[in-house]
Structure formats: structure tokens, C-alpha cells
mmCIF file of C-alpha atoms in Angstrom:
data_model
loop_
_atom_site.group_PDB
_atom_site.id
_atom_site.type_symbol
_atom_site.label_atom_id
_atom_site.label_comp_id
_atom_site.label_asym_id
_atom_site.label_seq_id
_atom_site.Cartn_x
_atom_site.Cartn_y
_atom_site.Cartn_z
ATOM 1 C CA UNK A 1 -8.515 -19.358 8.590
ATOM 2 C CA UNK A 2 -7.566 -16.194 10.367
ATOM 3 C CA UNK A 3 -7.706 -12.555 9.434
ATOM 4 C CA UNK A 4 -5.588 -9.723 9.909
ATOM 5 C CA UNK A 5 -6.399 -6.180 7.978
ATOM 6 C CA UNK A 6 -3.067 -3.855 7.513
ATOM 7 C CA UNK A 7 -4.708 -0.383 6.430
ATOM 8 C CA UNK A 8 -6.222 -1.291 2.859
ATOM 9 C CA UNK A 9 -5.243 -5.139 3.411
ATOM 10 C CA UNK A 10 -6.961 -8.321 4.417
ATOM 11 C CA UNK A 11 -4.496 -10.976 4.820
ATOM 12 C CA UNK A 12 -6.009 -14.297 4.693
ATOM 13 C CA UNK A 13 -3.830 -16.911 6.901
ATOM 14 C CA UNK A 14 -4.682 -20.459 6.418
ATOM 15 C CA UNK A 15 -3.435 -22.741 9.433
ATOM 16 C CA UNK A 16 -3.032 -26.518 8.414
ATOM 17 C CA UNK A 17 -2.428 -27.627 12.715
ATOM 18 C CA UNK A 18 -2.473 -27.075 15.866
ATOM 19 C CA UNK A 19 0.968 -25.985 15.595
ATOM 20 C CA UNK A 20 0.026 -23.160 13.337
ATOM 21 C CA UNK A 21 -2.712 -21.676 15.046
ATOM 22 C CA UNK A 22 -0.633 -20.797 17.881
ATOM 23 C CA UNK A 23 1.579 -19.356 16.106
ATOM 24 C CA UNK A 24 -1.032 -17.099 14.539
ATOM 25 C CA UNK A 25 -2.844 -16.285 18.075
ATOM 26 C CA UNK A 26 1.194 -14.602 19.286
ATOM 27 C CA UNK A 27 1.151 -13.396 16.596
ATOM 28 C CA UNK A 28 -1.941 -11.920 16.752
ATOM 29 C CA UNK A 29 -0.993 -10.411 20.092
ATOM 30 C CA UNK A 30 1.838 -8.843 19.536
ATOM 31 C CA UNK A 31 0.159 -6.697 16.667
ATOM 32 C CA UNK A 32 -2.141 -5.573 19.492
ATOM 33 C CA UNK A 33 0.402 -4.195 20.767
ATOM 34 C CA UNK A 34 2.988 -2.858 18.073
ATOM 35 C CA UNK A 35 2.718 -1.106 15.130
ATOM 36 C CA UNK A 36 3.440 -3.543 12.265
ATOM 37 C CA UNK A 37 3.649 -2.886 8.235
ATOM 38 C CA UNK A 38 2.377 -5.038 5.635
ATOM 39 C CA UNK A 39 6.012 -5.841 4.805
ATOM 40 C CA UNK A 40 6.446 -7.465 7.950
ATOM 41 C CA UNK A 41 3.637 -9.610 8.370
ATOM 42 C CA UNK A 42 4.336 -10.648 4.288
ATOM 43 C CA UNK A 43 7.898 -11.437 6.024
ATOM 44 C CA UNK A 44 6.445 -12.936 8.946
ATOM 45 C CA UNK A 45 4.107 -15.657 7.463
ATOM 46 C CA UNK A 46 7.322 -17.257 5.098
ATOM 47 C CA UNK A 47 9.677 -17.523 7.976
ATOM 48 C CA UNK A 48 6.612 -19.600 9.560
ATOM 49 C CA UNK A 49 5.841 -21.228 6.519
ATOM 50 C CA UNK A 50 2.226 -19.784 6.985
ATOM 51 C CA UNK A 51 0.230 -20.017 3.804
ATOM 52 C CA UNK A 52 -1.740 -16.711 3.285
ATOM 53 C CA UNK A 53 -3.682 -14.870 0.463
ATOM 54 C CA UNK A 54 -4.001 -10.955 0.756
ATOM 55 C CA UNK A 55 -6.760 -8.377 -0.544
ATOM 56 C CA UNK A 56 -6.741 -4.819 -1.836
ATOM 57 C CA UNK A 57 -9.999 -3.326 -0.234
ATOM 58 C CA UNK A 58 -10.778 -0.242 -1.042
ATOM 59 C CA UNK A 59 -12.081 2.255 2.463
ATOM 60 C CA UNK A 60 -13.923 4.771 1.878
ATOM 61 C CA UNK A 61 -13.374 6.159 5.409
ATOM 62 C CA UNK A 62 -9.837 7.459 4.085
ATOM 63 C CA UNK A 63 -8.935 9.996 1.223
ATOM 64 C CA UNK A 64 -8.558 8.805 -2.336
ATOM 65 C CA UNK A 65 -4.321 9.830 -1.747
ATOM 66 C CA UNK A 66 -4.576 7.341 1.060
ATOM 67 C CA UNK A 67 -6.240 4.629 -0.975
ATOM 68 C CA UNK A 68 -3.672 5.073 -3.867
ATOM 69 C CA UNK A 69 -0.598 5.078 -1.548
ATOM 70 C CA UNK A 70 -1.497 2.069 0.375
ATOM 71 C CA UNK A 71 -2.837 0.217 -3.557
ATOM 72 C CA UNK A 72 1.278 1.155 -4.330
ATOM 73 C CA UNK A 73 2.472 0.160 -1.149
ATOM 74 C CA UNK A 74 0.112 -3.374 -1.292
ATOM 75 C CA UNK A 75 1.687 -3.547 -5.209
ATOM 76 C CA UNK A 76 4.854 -3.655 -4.725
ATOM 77 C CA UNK A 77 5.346 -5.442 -1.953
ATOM 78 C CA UNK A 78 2.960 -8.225 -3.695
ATOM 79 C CA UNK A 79 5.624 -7.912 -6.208
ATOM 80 C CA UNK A 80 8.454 -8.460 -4.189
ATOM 81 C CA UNK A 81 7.271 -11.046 -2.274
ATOM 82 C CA UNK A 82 6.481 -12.959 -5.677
ATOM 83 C CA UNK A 83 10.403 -12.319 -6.424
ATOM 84 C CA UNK A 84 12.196 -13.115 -3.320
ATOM 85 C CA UNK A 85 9.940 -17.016 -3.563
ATOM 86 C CA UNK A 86 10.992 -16.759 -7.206
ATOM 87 C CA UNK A 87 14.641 -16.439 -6.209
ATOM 88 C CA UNK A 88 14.718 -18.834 -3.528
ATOM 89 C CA UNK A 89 13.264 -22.100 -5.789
ATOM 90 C CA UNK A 90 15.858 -20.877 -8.394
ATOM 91 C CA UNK A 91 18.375 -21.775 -5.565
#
């Protein structure tokens, strides 16, 4: 299992192989290097077909409008995700 934290979220990416992992570690570079939303790495682990879990955590080290705007931001694009993998077994 790998972690990556986006702001306010942990994402949690399970590799299964060999295969996966390396995909992961590039992956992992590149965000060394970029600047990256949550959106895309959400978008990033389906096109792999990486499984992943994410986490809300809560920093103390930013301001409570922070913390709320990132919860919203983490919220709906949990939401999203859940419809667009909704939509695609419909099909």
C-alpha cells in the first residue's frame, strides 16, 4: 500500500503486482514535480485500474475556512467519483 496526502487527503493506493507498483512510483514522481488536485489523482487511479480508499483528515496547521473548503472539495468529488463508476456499470 502506498500513500499520497492532497491538502486534507490521504489517498490509500493498494497495488495487487509488480505491474502496479511501478505505476504508482511515476506516478509518485511526477507529483514531485507538478502541482496535482485531488480530482486528478481520483482520475488517475481508474484509468490505471488502481484500487484506492481516501481520508478526510482534519490539519490543524491551516484555518478552519481552509479545512471546510478542502472537506467540500474532498465531498464532492467523493461524490462524483461514486457517479461516474455508477454510470459506467449502468453501460
Amino acid at each position: 500500500m502506498i500513500q499520497i496526502r492532497c491538502y486534507n487527503v490521504m489517498f490509500i493506493l493498494k497495488c495487487k503486482n509488480e505491474s502496479e507498483y511501478y505505476k504508482i512510483e511515476c506516478f509518485g514522481k511526477r507529483l514531485q514535480h507538478e502541482t496535482i488536485r485531488m480530482t486528478d489523482i481520483f482520475k488517475w487511479c481508474n484509468i490505471q485500474h488502481i484500487q484506492y480508499r481516501t481520508y478526510f483528515i482534519y490539519r490543524k496547521d491551516f484555518p478552519l475556512s481552509a479545512n471546510l473548503w478542502n472537506l467540500y472539495t474532498y465531498i464532492r468529488g467523493s461524490i462524483e467519483q461514486y457517479l461516474n463508476k455508477y454510470e459506467e456499470e449502468k453501460i
